[in-house]
Amino acid sequence: MTRPAATIRGACLCGGVRFEVARAVGPFELCHCSRCRKASGSAFVAGLGVRADDYRLLAGAELIRRFELPRVERPPPYRTSFCSRCGSPVPDPEADAEWFELPAGLLEDDPGLEPDRHIFVELRAPWFGITDDLPQLTKQQLIALRSGRES
Amino acid sequence: MSESQIEGACLCGAVAFHIELPTTACVHCHCTMCQRNHGAGYVTWIALPRGQLAIDAGERELVRYQSSSHGSRSFCGRCGTSLLCESTQRPEEVDIPLANLKGEIDRKPQLHIFFDDRSEWTRIDDELPRLGGATGLETIRT
């Protein structure tokens, strides 16, 4: 089967859940919050922004299991979806979402974007030092950025 | 809990465990299996003798996935958090993602392994040794 050259493919570790995205639009954010660290079992989650219209699940819908943590502050609750066979986090956009983030480690092709920033840096793991020169935003700075105010 | 014990858990808390220090290693792994299984750029693992890990709750929630001829990865079936990596090549040891421990351990990350397999978008600017090549464990920069 041929595919457009720009299509970005991705899959979970066992290959049961497979998807493709026509393009990645970003932002591409590295989240250091404690929930993302636990959910991913890594120093930070690499969340790549894609448009829902550009995303296509190719296989494995029946394998996807969803977990929601009780919400801490305001909706939406923290949600993570994973392959029930291998445990990999997998994309799982809400039905009405126009845009969502997927775990970039699942990608088999270069998304063509570089990470934009580190976020929730005040919550980063004590054993992890950020050594690159990307912007480092706290939760408050991120909220300001997303609300359009100067950060 | 003594000072040499560190608690850990998955995201939902169903699986809880503790380890006894000292660990034997702490490395950043860039292999594609780690990327896919964690959805991350790379995974920071600790290794320790099997007898120094105790599962305190939720052992029946653990789902084991045989990820290669010699390796298996286990995760919480409720929330998906990856918790263990085991290899028959090192049967006396078990690996745990450092991110799932609650306290500081006895060492900092020491080196990068499978560095040549890193994602296109991973940027590493630290001074740690880098291992890569065909085995993922050959010295490519000290």
mmCIF file of C-alpha atoms in Angstrom:
data_model
loop_
_atom_site.group_PDB
_atom_site.id
_atom_site.type_symbol
_atom_site.label_atom_id
_atom_site.label_comp_id
_atom_site.label_asym_id
_atom_site.label_seq_id
_atom_site.Cartn_x
_atom_site.Cartn_y
_atom_site.Cartn_z
ATOM 1 C CA MET A 1 0.000 0.000 0.000
ATOM 2 C CA THR A 2 1.380 3.397 -0.902
ATOM 3 C CA ARG A 3 1.010 6.374 1.314
ATOM 4 C CA PRO A 4 1.615 10.082 0.872
ATOM 5 C CA ALA A 5 5.264 10.900 1.482
ATOM 6 C CA ALA A 6 4.358 13.274 4.278
ATOM 7 C CA THR A 7 2.246 10.800 6.233
ATOM 8 C CA ILE A 8 3.638 10.126 9.694
ATOM 9 C CA ARG A 9 3.161 6.592 10.950
ATOM 10 C CA GLY A 10 2.997 5.421 14.537
ATOM 11 C CA ALA A 11 2.327 2.308 16.581
ATOM 12 C CA CYS A 12 2.448 0.896 20.071
ATOM 13 C CA LEU A 13 5.232 -1.511 21.011
ATOM 14 C CA CYS A 14 3.359 -4.706 20.094
ATOM 15 C CA GLY A 15 2.040 -3.171 16.869
ATOM 16 C CA GLY A 16 -1.579 -3.898 17.766
ATOM 17 C CA VAL A 17 -2.536 -0.214 17.739
ATOM 18 C CA ARG A 18 -1.446 1.516 14.546
ATOM 19 C CA PHE A 19 -2.220 5.002 13.278
ATOM 20 C CA GLU A 20 -1.088 7.699 10.916
ATOM 21 C CA VAL A 21 -1.272 11.465 10.822
ATOM 22 C CA ALA A 22 -1.182 13.514 7.654
ATOM 23 C CA ARG A 23 0.874 16.223 9.370
ATOM 24 C CA ALA A 24 1.804 17.462 12.797
ATOM 25 C CA VAL A 25 0.826 21.043 13.543
ATOM 26 C CA GLY A 26 2.182 21.389 17.076
ATOM 27 C CA PRO A 27 2.767 22.721 19.546
ATOM 28 C CA PHE A 28 5.238 20.064 20.593
ATOM 29 C CA GLU A 29 5.582 20.241 24.359
ATOM 30 C CA LEU A 30 7.661 18.296 26.859
ATOM 31 C CA CYS A 31 5.599 18.000 30.049
ATOM 32 C CA HIS A 32 7.361 17.369 33.348
ATOM 33 C CA CYS A 33 4.268 17.217 35.612
ATOM 34 C CA SER A 34 4.148 14.375 38.113
ATOM 35 C CA ARG A 35 1.189 12.663 36.469
ATOM 36 C CA CYS A 36 2.780 12.677 33.033
ATOM 37 C CA ARG A 37 6.014 11.330 34.484
ATOM 38 C CA LYS A 38 4.188 8.417 36.099
ATOM 39 C CA ALA A 39 1.889 7.712 33.184
ATOM 40 C CA SER A 40 4.827 7.585 30.791
ATOM 41 C CA GLY A 41 7.435 6.135 33.132
ATOM 42 C CA SER A 42 9.890 8.730 31.863
ATOM 43 C CA ALA A 43 11.274 12.133 32.781
ATOM 44 C CA PHE A 44 8.733 13.935 30.629
ATOM 45 C CA VAL A 45 5.912 13.317 28.188
ATOM 46 C CA ALA A 46 6.632 14.391 24.634
ATOM 47 C CA GLY A 47 3.207 15.622 23.507
ATOM 48 C CA LEU A 48 2.916 16.410 19.818
ATOM 49 C CA GLY A 49 -0.093 18.451 18.731
ATOM 50 C CA VAL A 50 -2.089 17.175 15.771
ATOM 51 C CA ARG A 51 -5.461 18.076 14.250
ATOM 52 C CA ALA A 52 -8.119 15.408 14.696
ATOM 53 C CA ASP A 53 -8.960 15.633 10.996
ATOM 54 C CA ASP A 54 -5.377 14.668 10.170
ATOM 55 C CA TYR A 55 -5.426 11.599 12.419
ATOM 56 C CA ARG A 56 -6.466 8.112 11.376
ATOM 57 C CA LEU A 57 -6.536 5.018 13.546
ATOM 58 C CA LEU A 58 -5.578 2.080 11.303
ATOM 59 C CA ALA A 59 -5.873 -0.845 13.704
ATOM 60 C CA GLY A 60 -6.390 -1.827 17.302
ATOM 61 C CA ALA A 61 -9.414 0.163 18.493
ATOM 62 C CA GLU A 62 -10.501 -2.888 20.484
ATOM 63 C CA LEU A 63 -7.154 -2.936 22.333
ATOM 64 C CA ILE A 64 -7.353 0.628 23.636
ATOM 65 C CA ARG A 65 -8.114 0.956 27.322
ATOM 66 C CA ARG A 66 -8.772 4.313 28.940
ATOM 67 C CA PHE A 67 -7.971 5.458 32.477
ATOM 68 C CA GLU A 68 -9.083 8.703 34.103
ATOM 69 C CA LEU A 69 -7.667 10.027 37.326
ATOM 70 C CA PRO A 70 -10.090 11.794 39.644
ATOM 71 C CA ARG A 71 -9.814 15.449 38.732
ATOM 72 C CA VAL A 72 -7.754 17.625 41.005
ATOM 73 C CA GLU A 73 -8.734 21.184 40.116
ATOM 74 C CA ARG A 74 -11.007 21.800 37.159
ATOM 75 C CA PRO A 75 -12.189 19.633 34.269
ATOM 76 C CA PRO A 76 -11.125 17.839 32.239
ATOM 77 C CA PRO A 77 -9.761 15.007 34.358
ATOM 78 C CA TYR A 78 -6.300 13.647 33.617
ATOM 79 C CA ARG A 79 -6.823 10.905 31.087
ATOM 80 C CA THR A 80 -4.439 8.334 29.702
ATOM 81 C CA SER A 81 -5.129 5.616 27.146
ATOM 82 C CA PHE A 82 -2.999 2.578 26.553
ATOM 83 C CA CYS A 83 -2.754 -0.655 24.625
ATOM 84 C CA SER A 84 -4.135 -3.408 26.837
ATOM 85 C CA ARG A 85 -1.694 -5.910 25.333
ATOM 86 C CA CYS A 86 1.661 -4.104 25.672
ATOM 87 C CA GLY A 87 0.885 -1.128 27.909
ATOM 88 C CA SER A 88 2.102 1.566 25.523
ATOM 89 C CA PRO A 89 0.298 4.892 25.758
ATOM 90 C CA VAL A 90 -1.737 5.419 22.582
ATOM 91 C CA PRO A 91 -3.561 8.348 20.948
ATOM 92 C CA ASP A 92 -7.213 8.550 21.924
ATOM 93 C CA PRO A 93 -8.824 11.837 20.901
ATOM 94 C CA GLU A 94 -12.200 12.817 22.299
ATOM 95 C CA ALA A 95 -14.975 12.455 19.722
ATOM 96 C CA ASP A 96 -15.481 16.221 19.520
ATOM 97 C CA ALA A 97 -11.827 17.242 19.704
ATOM 98 C CA GLU A 98 -10.448 19.377 16.871
ATOM 99 C CA TRP A 99 -6.896 19.091 18.161
ATOM 100 C CA PHE A 100 -5.100 16.772 20.563
ATOM 101 C CA GLU A 101 -1.654 15.664 21.639
ATOM 102 C CA LEU A 102 -0.196 12.244 20.977
ATOM 103 C CA PRO A 103 2.860 10.613 22.597
ATOM 104 C CA ALA A 104 5.653 11.361 20.147
ATOM 105 C CA GLY A 105 7.650 8.271 21.129
ATOM 106 C CA LEU A 106 5.107 6.190 19.192
ATOM 107 C CA LEU A 107 6.111 7.715 15.873
ATOM 108 C CA GLU A 108 8.007 5.639 13.350
ATOM 109 C CA ASP A 109 8.575 8.624 11.052
ATOM 110 C CA ASP A 110 10.096 12.018 11.689
ATOM 111 C CA PRO A 111 7.210 14.361 12.555
ATOM 112 C CA GLY A 112 9.176 17.220 11.019
ATOM 113 C CA LEU A 113 8.772 19.366 14.110
ATOM 114 C CA GLU A 114 11.153 20.018 16.972
ATOM 115 C CA PRO A 115 9.972 20.398 20.573
ATOM 116 C CA ASP A 116 8.833 23.959 21.316
ATOM 117 C CA ARG A 117 9.175 24.139 25.071
ATOM 118 C CA HIS A 118 9.381 22.372 28.404
ATOM 119 C CA ILE A 119 6.244 22.814 30.530
ATOM 120 C CA PHE A 120 5.387 22.305 34.203
ATOM 121 C CA VAL A 121 9.108 22.635 34.849
ATOM 122 C CA GLU A 122 8.583 23.435 38.537
ATOM 123 C CA LEU A 123 7.412 19.831 38.937
ATOM 124 C CA ARG A 124 10.297 18.181 37.148
ATOM 125 C CA ALA A 125 12.015 15.129 38.594
ATOM 126 C CA PRO A 126 14.884 15.933 40.976
ATOM 127 C CA TRP A 127 17.159 13.568 39.048
ATOM 128 C CA PHE A 128 16.550 15.227 35.710
ATOM 129 C CA GLY A 129 18.376 18.381 34.655
ATOM 130 C CA ILE A 130 17.193 20.176 31.528
ATOM 131 C CA THR A 131 20.298 20.771 29.437
ATOM 132 C CA ASP A 132 18.886 22.081 26.157
ATOM 133 C CA ASP A 133 18.059 25.724 25.489
ATOM 134 C CA LEU A 134 14.308 25.393 24.889
ATOM 135 C CA PRO A 135 12.030 27.753 26.815
ATOM 136 C CA GLN A 136 11.056 26.447 30.267
ATOM 137 C CA LEU A 137 7.543 27.337 31.392
ATOM 138 C CA THR A 138 5.906 26.835 34.755
ATOM 139 C CA LYS A 139 2.229 25.946 34.970
ATOM 140 C CA GLN A 140 1.328 29.611 35.571
ATOM 141 C CA GLN A 141 3.421 30.764 32.619
ATOM 142 C CA LEU A 142 1.800 28.124 30.419
ATOM 143 C CA ILE A 143 -1.677 29.217 31.469
ATOM 144 C CA ALA A 144 -0.737 32.804 30.636
ATOM 145 C CA LEU A 145 0.650 31.742 27.271
ATOM 146 C CA ARG A 146 -2.450 29.773 26.375
ATOM 147 C CA SER A 147 -4.777 32.561 27.427
ATOM 148 C CA GLY A 148 -2.911 34.898 25.099
ATOM 149 C CA ARG A 149 -1.328 37.024 27.777
ATOM 150 C CA GLU A 150 2.343 37.864 28.005
ATOM 151 C CA SER A 151 4.219 35.094 29.775
ATOM 152 C CA MET B 1 10.388 2.377 56.010
ATOM 153 C CA SER B 2 14.150 2.752 56.458
ATOM 154 C CA GLU B 3 16.263 5.342 54.680
ATOM 155 C CA SER B 4 17.535 2.722 52.272
ATOM 156 C CA GLN B 5 14.005 1.927 51.100
ATOM 157 C CA ILE B 6 12.241 3.892 48.377
ATOM 158 C CA GLU B 7 8.540 3.554 47.604
ATOM 159 C CA GLY B 8 7.056 3.482 44.146
ATOM 160 C CA ALA B 9 3.672 3.131 42.452
ATOM 161 C CA CYS B 10 1.844 3.365 39.167
ATOM 162 C CA LEU B 11 -0.282 6.371 38.201
ATOM 163 C CA CYS B 12 -3.538 5.003 39.629
ATOM 164 C CA GLY B 13 -1.879 3.578 42.723
ATOM 165 C CA ALA B 14 -3.189 0.034 42.268
ATOM 166 C CA VAL B 15 0.343 -1.351 42.077
ATOM 167 C CA ALA B 16 2.613 -0.289 44.926
ATOM 168 C CA PHE B 17 6.113 -1.481 45.616
ATOM 169 C CA HIS B 18 9.315 -0.585 47.370
ATOM 170 C CA ILE B 19 12.955 -1.118 46.608
ATOM 171 C CA GLU B 20 15.957 -1.538 48.826
ATOM 172 C CA LEU B 21 19.050 0.469 47.890
ATOM 173 C CA PRO B 22 21.678 0.284 46.539
ATOM 174 C CA THR B 23 20.832 0.167 42.866
ATOM 175 C CA THR B 24 23.367 -1.210 40.390
ATOM 176 C CA ALA B 25 22.781 1.234 37.505
ATOM 177 C CA CYS B 26 20.788 4.201 36.260
ATOM 178 C CA VAL B 27 20.718 4.847 32.502
ATOM 179 C CA HIS B 28 18.779 6.768 29.874
ATOM 180 C CA CYS B 29 17.688 4.262 27.195
ATOM 181 C CA HIS B 30 16.902 5.577 23.707
ATOM 182 C CA CYS B 31 15.995 2.258 22.035
ATOM 183 C CA THR B 32 12.895 2.240 19.870
ATOM 184 C CA MET B 33 11.185 -0.320 22.103
ATOM 185 C CA CYS B 34 11.432 2.058 25.035
ATOM 186 C CA GLN B 35 10.222 4.935 22.847
ATOM 187 C CA ARG B 36 7.151 2.986 21.725
ATOM 188 C CA ASN B 37 6.311 1.424 25.075
ATOM 189 C CA HIS B 38 6.533 4.726 26.942
ATOM 190 C CA GLY B 39 5.550 7.109 24.164
ATOM 191 C CA ALA B 40 8.595 9.062 25.263
ATOM 192 C CA GLY B 41 11.855 10.223 23.758
ATOM 193 C CA TYR B 42 13.783 7.975 26.091
ATOM 194 C CA VAL B 43 13.330 6.146 29.368
ATOM 195 C CA THR B 44 15.414 6.464 32.509
ATOM 196 C CA TRP B 45 15.820 3.055 34.138
ATOM 197 C CA ILE B 46 17.321 1.830 37.344
ATOM 198 C CA ALA B 47 18.592 -1.719 37.758
ATOM 199 C CA LEU B 48 18.808 -3.640 40.987
ATOM 200 C CA PRO B 49 19.022 -7.222 42.274
ATOM 201 C CA ARG B 50 15.632 -8.913 42.074
ATOM 202 C CA GLY B 51 15.561 -9.577 45.803
ATOM 203 C CA GLN B 52 15.641 -5.838 46.500
ATOM 204 C CA LEU B 53 12.217 -5.286 44.925
ATOM 205 C CA ALA B 54 9.037 -6.056 46.847
ATOM 206 C CA ILE B 55 5.537 -5.651 45.369
ATOM 207 C CA ASP B 56 3.384 -4.431 48.256
ATOM 208 C CA ALA B 57 0.013 -4.236 46.514
ATOM 209 C CA GLY B 58 -1.688 -4.950 43.212
ATOM 210 C CA GLU B 59 0.561 -7.699 41.904
ATOM 211 C CA ARG B 60 -2.434 -9.262 40.168
ATOM 212 C CA GLU B 61 -2.954 -6.016 38.221
ATOM 213 C CA LEU B 62 0.436 -6.430 36.548
ATOM 214 C CA VAL B 63 0.227 -7.460 32.902
ATOM 215 C CA ARG B 64 3.358 -8.935 31.392
ATOM 216 C CA TYR B 65 4.136 -8.376 27.723
ATOM 217 C CA GLN B 66 6.873 -10.473 26.136
ATOM 218 C CA SER B 67 8.596 -7.755 24.148
ATOM 219 C CA SER B 68 11.452 -9.829 22.718
ATOM 220 C CA SER B 69 12.920 -13.327 22.850
ATOM 221 C CA HIS B 70 14.722 -12.435 26.061
ATOM 222 C CA GLY B 71 12.807 -9.491 27.486
ATOM 223 C CA SER B 72 9.452 -8.757 29.036
ATOM 224 C CA ARG B 73 7.805 -5.554 30.150
ATOM 225 C CA SER B 74 5.083 -5.390 32.776
ATOM 226 C CA PHE B 75 2.496 -2.651 33.233
ATOM 227 C CA CYS B 76 -0.513 -1.878 35.395
ATOM 228 C CA GLY B 77 -3.559 -3.211 33.571
ATOM 229 C CA ARG B 78 -5.703 -0.479 35.124
ATOM 230 C CA CYS B 79 -3.755 2.679 34.196
ATOM 231 C CA GLY B 80 -1.107 1.437 31.760
ATOM 232 C CA THR B 81 1.919 2.629 33.703
ATOM 233 C CA SER B 82 5.036 0.670 32.771
ATOM 234 C CA LEU B 83 6.591 -0.785 35.902
ATOM 235 C CA LEU B 84 9.120 -3.520 35.168
ATOM 236 C CA CYS B 85 11.503 -4.662 32.490
ATOM 237 C CA GLU B 86 13.103 -8.086 32.846
ATOM 238 C CA SER B 87 15.602 -9.926 30.687
ATOM 239 C CA THR B 88 16.751 -13.522 30.702
ATOM 240 C CA GLN B 89 20.186 -12.107 29.794
ATOM 241 C CA ARG B 90 20.314 -10.603 33.292
ATOM 242 C CA PRO B 91 18.068 -12.962 35.259
ATOM 243 C CA GLU B 92 19.351 -11.813 38.616
ATOM 244 C CA GLU B 93 18.274 -8.219 38.056
ATOM 245 C CA VAL B 94 15.117 -6.230 37.389
ATOM 246 C CA ASP B 95 14.766 -2.784 35.798
ATOM 247 C CA ILE B 96 12.302 -0.117 36.949
ATOM 248 C CA PRO B 97 11.527 3.292 35.411
ATOM 249 C CA LEU B 98 12.983 5.889 37.754
ATOM 250 C CA ALA B 99 9.901 8.044 37.113
ATOM 251 C CA ASN B 100 7.788 5.646 39.150
ATOM 252 C CA LEU B 101 9.799 5.977 42.347
ATOM 253 C CA LYS B 102 8.778 8.582 44.899
ATOM 254 C CA GLY B 103 12.110 9.435 46.419
ATOM 255 C CA GLU B 104 15.650 10.101 45.361
ATOM 256 C CA ILE B 105 17.832 7.064 44.855
ATOM 257 C CA ASP B 106 21.535 6.536 45.473
ATOM 258 C CA ARG B 107 22.801 7.720 42.087
ATOM 259 C CA LYS B 108 22.105 10.086 39.204
ATOM 260 C CA PRO B 109 21.634 8.904 35.624
ATOM 261 C CA GLN B 110 25.076 7.703 34.494
ATOM 262 C CA LEU B 111 24.958 7.347 30.720
ATOM 263 C CA HIS B 112 22.915 7.136 27.559
ATOM 264 C CA ILE B 113 22.451 3.741 25.873
ATOM 265 C CA PHE B 114 21.133 2.909 22.388
ATOM 266 C CA PHE B 115 21.983 6.539 21.633
ATOM 267 C CA ASP B 116 22.124 5.952 17.866
ATOM 268 C CA ASP B 117 18.477 4.867 17.977
ATOM 269 C CA ARG B 118 17.269 8.160 19.472
ATOM 270 C CA SER B 119 14.308 9.945 17.929
ATOM 271 C CA GLU B 120 14.827 12.723 15.391
ATOM 272 C CA TRP B 121 13.454 15.249 17.858
ATOM 273 C CA THR B 122 15.461 14.288 20.948
ATOM 274 C CA ARG B 123 18.075 16.870 21.915
ATOM 275 C CA ILE B 124 20.721 15.844 24.451
ATOM 276 C CA ASP B 125 23.226 18.455 25.533
ATOM 277 C CA ASP B 126 24.566 16.854 28.704
ATOM 278 C CA GLU B 127 28.075 15.502 29.237
ATOM 279 C CA LEU B 128 27.167 11.903 30.060
ATOM 280 C CA PRO B 129 28.867 9.062 28.155
ATOM 281 C CA ARG B 130 26.965 7.828 25.111
ATOM 282 C CA LEU B 131 26.744 4.178 24.075
ATOM 283 C CA GLY B 132 25.288 3.053 20.776
ATOM 284 C CA GLY B 133 26.249 1.144 17.666
ATOM 285 C CA ALA B 134 24.814 -2.199 16.630
ATOM 286 C CA THR B 135 24.455 -3.495 20.180
ATOM 287 C CA GLY B 136 23.400 -0.170 21.635
ATOM 288 C CA LEU B 137 26.137 -0.598 24.218
ATOM 289 C CA GLU B 138 29.300 0.310 22.332
ATOM 290 C CA THR B 139 31.160 3.426 23.341
ATOM 291 C CA ILE B 140 30.559 6.226 20.865
ATOM 292 C CA ARG B 141 31.529 9.091 23.151
ATOM 293 C CA THR B 142 33.013 8.999 26.621
#
